[in-house]
Each structure stands twice: as C-alpha cells, then as structure tokens.
GROMACS .gro file of C-alpha atoms in nm:
model
  314
    1MET     CA    1 -10.791 -15.690  -0.782
    2GLU     CA    2 -10.498 -15.980  -0.868
    3ASN     CA    3 -10.600 -16.159  -1.180
    4LYS     CA    4 -10.581 -15.685  -1.267
    5VAL     CA    5 -10.178 -15.725  -1.159
    6ILE     CA    6 -10.100 -15.999  -1.359
    7LYS     CA    7 -10.252 -15.798  -1.694
    8THR     CA    8 -10.147 -15.473  -1.637
    9GLY     CA    9  -9.783 -15.598  -1.570
   10LEU     CA   10  -9.831 -15.264  -1.231
   11PRO     CA   11  -9.780 -15.309  -0.865
   12VAL     CA   12 -10.059 -15.365  -0.631
   13LYS     CA   13 -10.043 -14.949  -0.466
   14TYR     CA   14 -10.008 -14.804  -0.839
   15VAL     CA   15 -10.322 -15.038  -0.903
   16HIS     CA   16 -10.511 -14.900  -0.664
   17LYS     CA   17 -10.470 -14.582  -0.713
   18LYS     CA   18 -10.533 -14.591  -1.075
   19ILE     CA   19 -10.797 -14.701  -0.966
   20PHE     CA   20 -10.909 -14.442  -0.777
   21TRP     CA   21 -10.807 -14.095  -0.973
   22THR     CA   22 -11.095 -14.186  -1.246
   23ASP     CA   23 -11.180 -13.871  -1.466
   24ARG     CA   24 -11.429 -13.854  -1.263
   25ARG     CA   25 -11.263 -13.744  -0.979
   26LYS     CA   26 -11.030 -13.566  -1.104
   27GLU     CA   27 -11.240 -13.308  -1.300
   28GLY     CA   28 -11.443 -13.256  -0.986
   29PHE     CA   29 -11.070 -13.165  -0.848
   30PHE     CA   30 -10.998 -12.934  -1.052
   31GLY     CA   31 -11.326 -12.802  -1.029
   32TRP     CA   32 -11.338 -12.718  -0.702
   33LEU     CA   33 -10.961 -12.589  -0.717
   34PHE     CA   34 -11.039 -12.332  -0.988
   35LEU     CA   35 -11.367 -12.292  -0.722
   36LEU     CA   36 -11.107 -12.198  -0.408
   37PRO     CA   37 -11.072 -11.817  -0.449
   38GLU     CA   38 -11.398 -11.698  -0.481
   39LEU     CA   39 -11.460 -12.020  -0.181
   40ILE     CA   40 -11.231 -11.777   0.003
   41GLY     CA   41 -11.354 -11.441  -0.079
   42ILE     CA   42 -11.702 -11.588   0.056
   43LEU     CA   43 -11.458 -11.655   0.378
   44LEU     CA   44 -11.322 -11.355   0.472
   45LEU     CA   45 -11.567 -11.159   0.300
   46TYR     CA   46 -11.909 -11.228   0.430
   47LEU     CA   47 -11.903 -11.586   0.644
   48PHE     CA   48 -11.634 -11.409   0.838
   49PRO     CA   49 -11.752 -11.102   0.882
   50LEU     CA   50 -12.111 -11.154   0.954
   51ILE     CA   51 -11.992 -11.429   1.206
   52PHE     CA   52 -11.798 -11.150   1.438
   53SER     CA   53 -12.090 -10.856   1.361
   54LEU     CA   54 -12.298 -11.103   1.527
   55VAL     CA   55 -12.095 -11.191   1.822
   56LEU     CA   56 -12.016 -10.791   1.855
   57SER     CA   57 -12.403 -10.733   1.866
   58PHE     CA   58 -12.354 -10.923   2.281
   59SER     CA   59 -12.062 -10.696   2.303
   60GLU     CA   60 -11.940 -10.288   2.387
   61TRP     CA   61 -11.715 -10.199   2.214
   62ASN     CA   62 -11.514  -9.915   2.123
   63LEU     CA   63 -11.365  -9.929   1.770
   64VAL     CA   64 -11.071  -9.674   1.895
   65GLY     CA   65 -10.934  -9.931   2.193
   66GLY     CA   66 -10.876 -10.186   2.007
   67LEU     CA   67 -10.967 -10.583   2.061
   68SER     CA   68 -10.885 -10.593   2.403
   69SER     CA   69 -11.165 -10.337   2.449
   70ILE     CA   70 -11.467 -10.600   2.362
   71HIS     CA   71 -11.667 -10.720   2.682
   72PHE     CA   72 -11.915 -10.928   2.660
   73ALA     CA   73 -12.296 -10.715   2.734
   74GLY     CA   74 -12.547 -10.985   2.678
   75PHE     CA   75 -12.853 -10.855   2.570
   76ASP     CA   76 -12.783 -10.460   2.640
   77ASN     CA   77 -12.765 -10.378   2.283
   78PHE     CA   78 -13.090 -10.613   2.152
   79LEU     CA   79 -13.255 -10.397   2.515
   80LYS     CA   80 -13.148 -10.052   2.445
   81LEU     CA   81 -13.271 -10.065   2.067
   82PHE     CA   82 -13.606 -10.048   2.195
   83GLN     CA   83 -13.484  -9.800   2.387
   84ASP     CA   84 -13.310  -9.553   2.143
   85GLU     CA   85 -13.580  -9.325   2.019
   86LYS     CA   86 -13.298  -9.270   1.650
   87VAL     CA   87 -13.366  -9.593   1.595
   88ILE     CA   88 -13.750  -9.613   1.676
   89MET     CA   89 -13.744  -9.329   1.432
   90ALA     CA   90 -13.505  -9.388   1.132
   91LEU     CA   91 -13.730  -9.756   1.120
   92LYS     CA   92 -14.059  -9.518   1.094
   93ASN     CA   93 -13.871  -9.348   0.856
   94ASN     CA   94 -13.742  -9.662   0.689
   95PHE     CA   95 -14.147  -9.735   0.618
   96LEU     CA   96 -14.255  -9.411   0.519
   97PHE     CA   97 -14.001  -9.518   0.277
   98THR     CA   98 -14.092  -9.776   0.106
   99ILE     CA   99 -14.396  -9.771   0.129
  100PHE     CA  100 -14.400  -9.483  -0.062
  101THR     CA  101 -14.101  -9.508  -0.325
  102VAL     CA  102 -14.256  -9.884  -0.462
  103PRO     CA  103 -14.551  -9.868  -0.497
  104ILE     CA  104 -14.519  -9.507  -0.659
  105GLY     CA  105 -14.215  -9.620  -0.852
  106MET     CA  106 -14.399  -9.872  -1.003
  107PHE     CA  107 -14.688  -9.753  -1.089
  108LEU     CA  108 -14.494  -9.445  -1.239
  109ALA     CA  109 -14.268  -9.662  -1.449
  110ILE     CA  110 -14.589  -9.877  -1.566
  111ILE     CA  111 -14.766  -9.578  -1.707
  112LEU     CA  112 -14.455  -9.462  -1.926
  113ALA     CA  113 -14.364  -9.777  -2.010
  114VAL     CA  114 -14.689  -9.838  -2.142
  115ILE     CA  115 -14.634  -9.476  -2.321
  116ILE     CA  116 -14.312  -9.524  -2.488
  117HIS     CA  117 -14.414  -9.842  -2.601
  118THR     CA  118 -14.739  -9.802  -2.791
  119LYS     CA  119 -14.731  -9.421  -2.911
  120VAL     CA  120 -14.446  -9.182  -2.795
  121TYR     CA  121 -14.226  -9.083  -3.136
  122MET     CA  122 -13.825  -9.140  -3.068
  123SER     CA  123 -13.920  -9.402  -2.861
  124SER     CA  124 -13.545  -9.497  -2.787
  125TYR     CA  125 -13.446  -9.161  -2.739
  126PHE     CA  126 -13.702  -9.118  -2.398
  127LYS     CA  127 -13.541  -9.533  -2.326
  128ILE     CA  128 -13.203  -9.336  -2.286
  129ALA     CA  129 -13.362  -9.037  -2.168
  130PHE     CA  130 -13.538  -9.236  -1.889
  131PHE     CA  131 -13.214  -9.463  -1.820
  132ILE     CA  132 -12.939  -9.237  -1.763
  133PRO     CA  133 -13.041  -9.058  -1.429
  134TYR     CA  134 -13.006  -9.444  -1.295
  135ILE     CA  135 -12.598  -9.534  -1.466
  136SER     CA  136 -12.555  -9.167  -1.309
  137SER     CA  137 -12.335  -9.098  -0.991
  138ILE     CA  138 -12.565  -9.021  -0.722
  139ILE     CA  139 -12.317  -8.766  -0.554
  140ALA     CA  140 -12.378  -8.611  -0.866
  141ILE     CA  141 -12.800  -8.659  -0.865
  142GLY     CA  142 -12.798  -8.497  -0.526
  143ALA     CA  143 -12.588  -8.240  -0.646
  144VAL     CA  144 -12.820  -8.123  -0.916
  145TRP     CA  145 -13.146  -8.162  -0.683
  146SER     CA  146 -13.012  -7.977  -0.384
  147ALA     CA  147 -12.937  -7.710  -0.637
  148LEU     CA  148 -13.293  -7.754  -0.739
  149PHE     CA  149 -13.427  -7.730  -0.395
  150HIS     CA  150 -13.291  -7.455  -0.274
  151PRO     CA  151 -13.545  -7.292  -0.005
  152SER     CA  152 -13.457  -6.946  -0.215
  153LEU     CA  153 -13.303  -6.924  -0.532
  154GLY     CA  154 -13.333  -7.293  -0.643
  155PRO     CA  155 -13.559  -7.318  -1.001
  156ILE     CA  156 -13.846  -7.508  -0.767
  157ASN     CA  157 -13.952  -7.201  -0.592
  158GLN     CA  158 -13.884  -6.950  -0.779
  159PHE     CA  159 -14.146  -7.117  -1.030
  160LEU     CA  160 -14.383  -7.176  -0.758
  161ALA     CA  161 -14.342  -6.886  -0.615
  162GLY     CA  162 -14.402  -6.731  -0.947
  163LEU     CA  163 -14.805  -6.923  -0.887
  164GLY     CA  164 -14.929  -6.697  -0.620
  165ILE     CA  165 -14.744  -6.908  -0.338
  166GLU     CA  166 -14.607  -6.685  -0.087
  167ASN     CA  167 -14.482  -6.938   0.165
  168PRO     CA  168 -14.258  -7.265  -0.067
  169PRO     CA  169 -14.197  -7.588   0.093
  170MET     CA  170 -13.809  -7.575   0.213
  171TRP     CA  171 -13.696  -7.921   0.079
  172LEU     CA  172 -13.419  -8.068   0.275
  173ALA     CA  173 -13.418  -7.797   0.504
  174SER     CA  174 -13.750  -7.801   0.720
  175PRO     CA  175 -13.827  -8.125   0.912
  176LYS     CA  176 -14.146  -8.134   0.762
  177THR     CA  177 -14.053  -8.204   0.372
  178SER     CA  178 -13.719  -8.327   0.447
  179LEU     CA  179 -13.797  -8.719   0.347
  180ILE     CA  180 -14.026  -8.612   0.098
  181SER     CA  181 -13.716  -8.426  -0.126
  182ILE     CA  182 -13.547  -8.801   0.021
  183ILE     CA  183 -13.815  -8.977  -0.190
  184ILE     CA  184 -13.936  -8.786  -0.499
  185ILE     CA  185 -13.480  -8.775  -0.558
  186THR     CA  186 -13.539  -9.175  -0.530
  187ILE     CA  187 -13.796  -9.267  -0.729
  188TRP     CA  188 -13.655  -9.014  -1.002
  189ALA     CA  189 -13.316  -9.192  -1.024
  190GLY     CA  190 -13.432  -9.497  -1.064
  191ILE     CA  191 -13.743  -9.473  -1.224
  192GLY     CA  192 -13.571  -9.574  -1.572
  193TYR     CA  193 -13.466  -9.925  -1.487
  194GLN     CA  194 -13.818 -10.020  -1.364
  195ILE     CA  195 -13.899  -9.898  -1.722
  196ILE     CA  196 -13.688 -10.134  -1.914
  197ILE     CA  197 -13.760 -10.391  -1.719
  198TYR     CA  198 -14.114 -10.300  -1.791
  199LEU     CA  199 -14.050 -10.285  -2.183
  200SER     CA  200 -13.880 -10.590  -2.177
  201SER     CA  201 -14.200 -10.738  -2.059
  202LEU     CA  202 -14.393 -10.579  -2.264
  203SER     CA  203 -14.228 -10.671  -2.558
  204SER     CA  204 -14.304 -11.036  -2.510
  205ILE     CA  205 -14.640 -11.008  -2.540
  206PRO     CA  206 -14.827 -11.113  -2.832
  207GLU     CA  207 -14.951 -10.860  -2.988
  208GLU     CA  208 -15.216 -11.110  -3.091
  209LEU     CA  209 -15.425 -11.034  -2.798
  210TYR     CA  210 -15.500 -10.683  -2.859
  211GLU     CA  211 -15.588 -10.767  -3.210
  212ALA     CA  212 -15.814 -11.001  -3.102
  213ALA     CA  213 -15.960 -10.734  -2.790
  214SER     CA  214 -15.982 -10.449  -3.041
  215ILE     CA  215 -16.226 -10.576  -3.275
  216ASP     CA  216 -16.378 -10.696  -2.980
  217GLY     CA  217 -16.516 -10.342  -2.933
  218ALA     CA  218 -16.257 -10.360  -2.530
  219SER     CA  219 -16.107  -9.995  -2.525
  220GLN     CA  220 -15.775  -9.921  -2.475
  221LEU     CA  221 -15.815  -9.885  -2.085
  222GLN     CA  222 -15.989 -10.231  -2.078
  223GLN     CA  223 -15.688 -10.368  -2.276
  224PHE     CA  224 -15.498 -10.267  -2.001
  225PHE     CA  225 -15.667 -10.405  -1.719
  226LYS     CA  226 -15.714 -10.788  -1.879
  227ILE     CA  227 -15.428 -10.756  -2.097
  228THR     CA  228 -15.170 -10.567  -1.971
  229LEU     CA  229 -15.156 -10.581  -1.643
  230PRO     CA  230 -15.213 -10.960  -1.548
  231LEU     CA  231 -14.910 -11.057  -1.778
  232LEU     CA  232 -14.694 -10.803  -1.677
  233GLY     CA  233 -14.762 -10.982  -1.281
  234PRO     CA  234 -14.449 -11.176  -1.292
  235THR     CA  235 -14.258 -10.838  -1.355
  236ASN     CA  236 -14.493 -10.646  -1.101
  237VAL     CA  237 -14.305 -10.973  -0.813
  238PHE     CA  238 -13.958 -10.938  -0.962
  239LEU     CA  239 -13.912 -10.512  -0.949
  240PHE     CA  240 -14.131 -10.528  -0.580
  241ILE     CA  241 -13.935 -10.748  -0.430
  242THR     CA  242 -13.629 -10.636  -0.586
  243LEU     CA  243 -13.702 -10.247  -0.510
  244LEU     CA  244 -13.874 -10.368  -0.093
  245ILE     CA  245 -13.485 -10.440  -0.016
  246GLY     CA  246 -13.348 -10.209  -0.152
  247SER     CA  247 -13.529  -9.973  -0.017
  248PHE     CA  248 -13.417 -10.071   0.306
  249LYS     CA  249 -13.100  -9.998   0.253
  250VAL     CA  250 -13.064  -9.628   0.136
  251PHE     CA  251 -12.806  -9.409   0.277
  252ASP     CA  252 -12.556  -9.254   0.026
  253LEU     CA  253 -12.884  -8.943  -0.057
  254ILE     CA  254 -12.904  -8.940   0.268
  255ALA     CA  255 -12.595  -8.923   0.386
  256PHE     CA  256 -12.514  -8.591   0.104
  257LEU     CA  257 -12.810  -8.443   0.165
  258THR     CA  258 -12.965  -8.440   0.523
  259GLN     CA  259 -12.661  -8.625   0.715
  260GLY     CA  260 -13.051  -8.819   0.840
  261GLY     CA  261 -13.096  -8.432   0.964
  262PRO     CA  262 -13.308  -8.250   1.066
  263ASN     CA  263 -13.395  -8.332   1.460
  264ASN     CA  264 -13.331  -8.700   1.230
  265SER     CA  265 -13.659  -8.641   0.980
  266SER     CA  266 -13.505  -8.791   0.747
  267THR     CA  267 -13.276  -9.045   0.874
  268VAL     CA  268 -13.291  -9.443   0.834
  269ILE     CA  269 -13.186  -9.805   0.947
  270VAL     CA  270 -12.810  -9.793   0.786
  271PHE     CA  271 -12.735  -9.430   0.890
  272ARG     CA  272 -12.792  -9.492   1.225
  273ILE     CA  273 -12.516  -9.741   1.221
  274TYR     CA  274 -12.302  -9.541   1.034
  275GLU     CA  275 -12.311  -9.321   1.316
  276GLU     CA  276 -12.292  -9.512   1.645
  277GLY     CA  277 -12.001  -9.770   1.404
  278PHE     CA  278 -11.804  -9.530   1.215
  279GLN     CA  279 -11.934  -9.159   1.397
  280GLN     CA  280 -11.927  -9.236   1.797
  281PHE     CA  281 -11.737  -9.604   1.713
  282ASN     CA  282 -11.981  -9.793   1.922
  283MET     CA  283 -11.969 -10.092   1.717
  284GLY     CA  284 -12.148 -10.381   1.961
  285TYR     CA  285 -12.435 -10.130   1.926
  286ALA     CA  286 -12.397 -10.006   1.538
  287SER     CA  287 -12.319 -10.401   1.486
  288ALA     CA  288 -12.716 -10.486   1.685
  289ILE     CA  289 -12.920 -10.255   1.415
  290SER     CA  290 -12.707 -10.390   1.204
  291TRP     CA  291 -12.871 -10.751   1.286
  292LEU     CA  292 -13.213 -10.584   1.380
  293LEU     CA  293 -13.168 -10.461   1.025
  294PHE     CA  294 -13.076 -10.812   0.855
  295ILE     CA  295 -13.399 -11.003   1.067
  296ILE     CA  296 -13.564 -10.708   0.854
  297VAL     CA  297 -13.485 -10.798   0.532
  298GLY     CA  298 -13.506 -11.150   0.594
  299ILE     CA  299 -13.839 -11.197   0.716
  300ILE     CA  300 -13.964 -10.924   0.416
  301THR     CA  301 -13.806 -11.143   0.168
  302LEU     CA  302 -13.953 -11.492   0.328
  303ILE     CA  303 -14.265 -11.320   0.269
  304SER     CA  304 -14.240 -11.234  -0.104
  305TRP     CA  305 -14.102 -11.555  -0.147
  306LYS     CA  306 -14.433 -11.724  -0.040
  307LEU     CA  307 -14.560 -11.447  -0.202
  308GLN     CA  308 -14.453 -11.554  -0.567
  309LYS     CA  309 -14.467 -11.882  -0.509
  310ARG     CA  310 -14.805 -11.841  -0.458
  311PHE     CA  311 -14.821 -11.612  -0.707
  312VAL     CA  312 -14.655 -11.839  -1.007
  313HIS     CA  313 -14.900 -12.137  -0.893
  314SER     CA  314 -15.195 -11.992  -0.901
   0.00000   0.00000   0.00000
C-alpha cells in the first residue's frame, strides 16, 4: 500500500477510497438506486398489506372504529370459517366455477383455433371477432348479457319460447341457473384470449409433419390427436395454470350481475371477502377469508408447477 501511495502521490485515505469505489461497485450502486422506487412500491403496496392482513386475520376489527378498535381474537376467525355457511357455499361455487370454465373453455378454444388455422376463410376477421370481448369492458359485457338473459324480454328466452319451450330458464334470476349463467358469460368473454394463444402455438408446428402424416394415410382426426394435441402440450399447461388461478379471482361479473344471489347461489370467495370487508366492515374476518383463498391458490399453484415440471421432463 505504501508503494502505491508513493507512485500515485495521493494520501492514504484517497487511495483507500479509490480502491473501494470500483467501476463494478459503482454500477451496482446505481443499479440499486434505479430499483429503489420499485422496491419501495413493492414494500408499501404488497409486503406491508400482506403482513397487516395476516395480523388482522387473528384480530377483530371494525373498520369504522379506527385502529384503536383492533382486538386480538386468536384463531376465532379461522374457526368461524368452517362454520360459516356462506363461506362454504362460496367455496363450493368457486370449485364448480373452476371445474366448468377451465376445461370447457380450453376445449372450445382449441377446437376453434384449429378450425380458424386450417379451414376458415377470412381467418383474420374471426381472430379479431373472438378477441374483442376479452379486451372489452367487463361492465359492458355484463350489461349486454343481462339484456340477453332477461327472463321475459330477453332474445334467448324468446327464441326458446319460439321453439315451444313453455318455461324457459330464469337464468340470472334463478338460484338454479345463476351460476351457470356466469359460467357461460365467462367462457364467452375469455375464449378469445385462449384462441390467440393456441393460434400462435399452431403456427409453430411444422407443416411437414402433417404432409408426412397425410402421405401415410392418417385422417385429419388422427393428425389432431397424434400431432397437434401432443405438440400443444406446453401451451395447454400454461393456459391451465393461468385459467385455474384466475378462476378463483372472479369477482366483477358477479358483483355487477347478481351480487352473489339469489340466495348466495352465485357467490364466490372473493365476493365473500368484499361483503365482509367493505359492506359489513369486519376486516379481521375478511382477512381470514383472504388467507384461506391465499392458501388454496398457493396449493393449486404448487401442484400445477409440479405437474408442469413432470410434463416438461417426461
């Protein structure tokens, strides 16, 4: 160190500073400096609410009473979950919603994508036509389908009455069909996104595979099951995981069309959180329901990742 000081002619403290403040450390410092606003946003908007909601899930807190009204309640909120009929109904409806929307939506999307990719004239028009509902306002979609599903004046029931059906379904107004109506709307609104994803994957499949299969005498149905479907495997896994997680976050259509009714027949877990937290102001109980949803989505995500890894490596 003394030799370096003699050669540079700089005092020892400046030599130490120069050695410490290297170009690599300078780049790292400015890199973290640029990331600082994002890190602060993550801390304030994600990490703090997550921790605060965990604390609230073990507390009783009426939002109107302010922070001073927070009282520790232990596991009472979580014990109450398994005795709350509305929560049980919401979980049941959520699972039914997922079971129907995810596989049916994927099945219809892949069939339509294959048809558009191979045989349809003006395929670009159909791509846009199917994709428009996905990018449209969910309130506008709900308003349109609310008119279509009107029990007496809606065109759907008028069409069914014209076919001779005396008592057509009440759709959104009936406990028996309200959830089915939401499922139909959800599939219709989201199928455009799935079609676009499938079309992009179909375009990457070499045409030589289909030509070779045709020469060998394979029918189009055999080509679909032996070539198209296996090569769309990663796309199927991706859509399955994203749609599965998204199905547990459905809220806007139900809040606009049915408010969870009639008789809680269309309520789901997110809407139940909204009811407890922002209508009845029971933030502690709403936080407990939120963590129940967090655990369910986390378990589903982990299982999906395991299946995806096994699928990719197999």
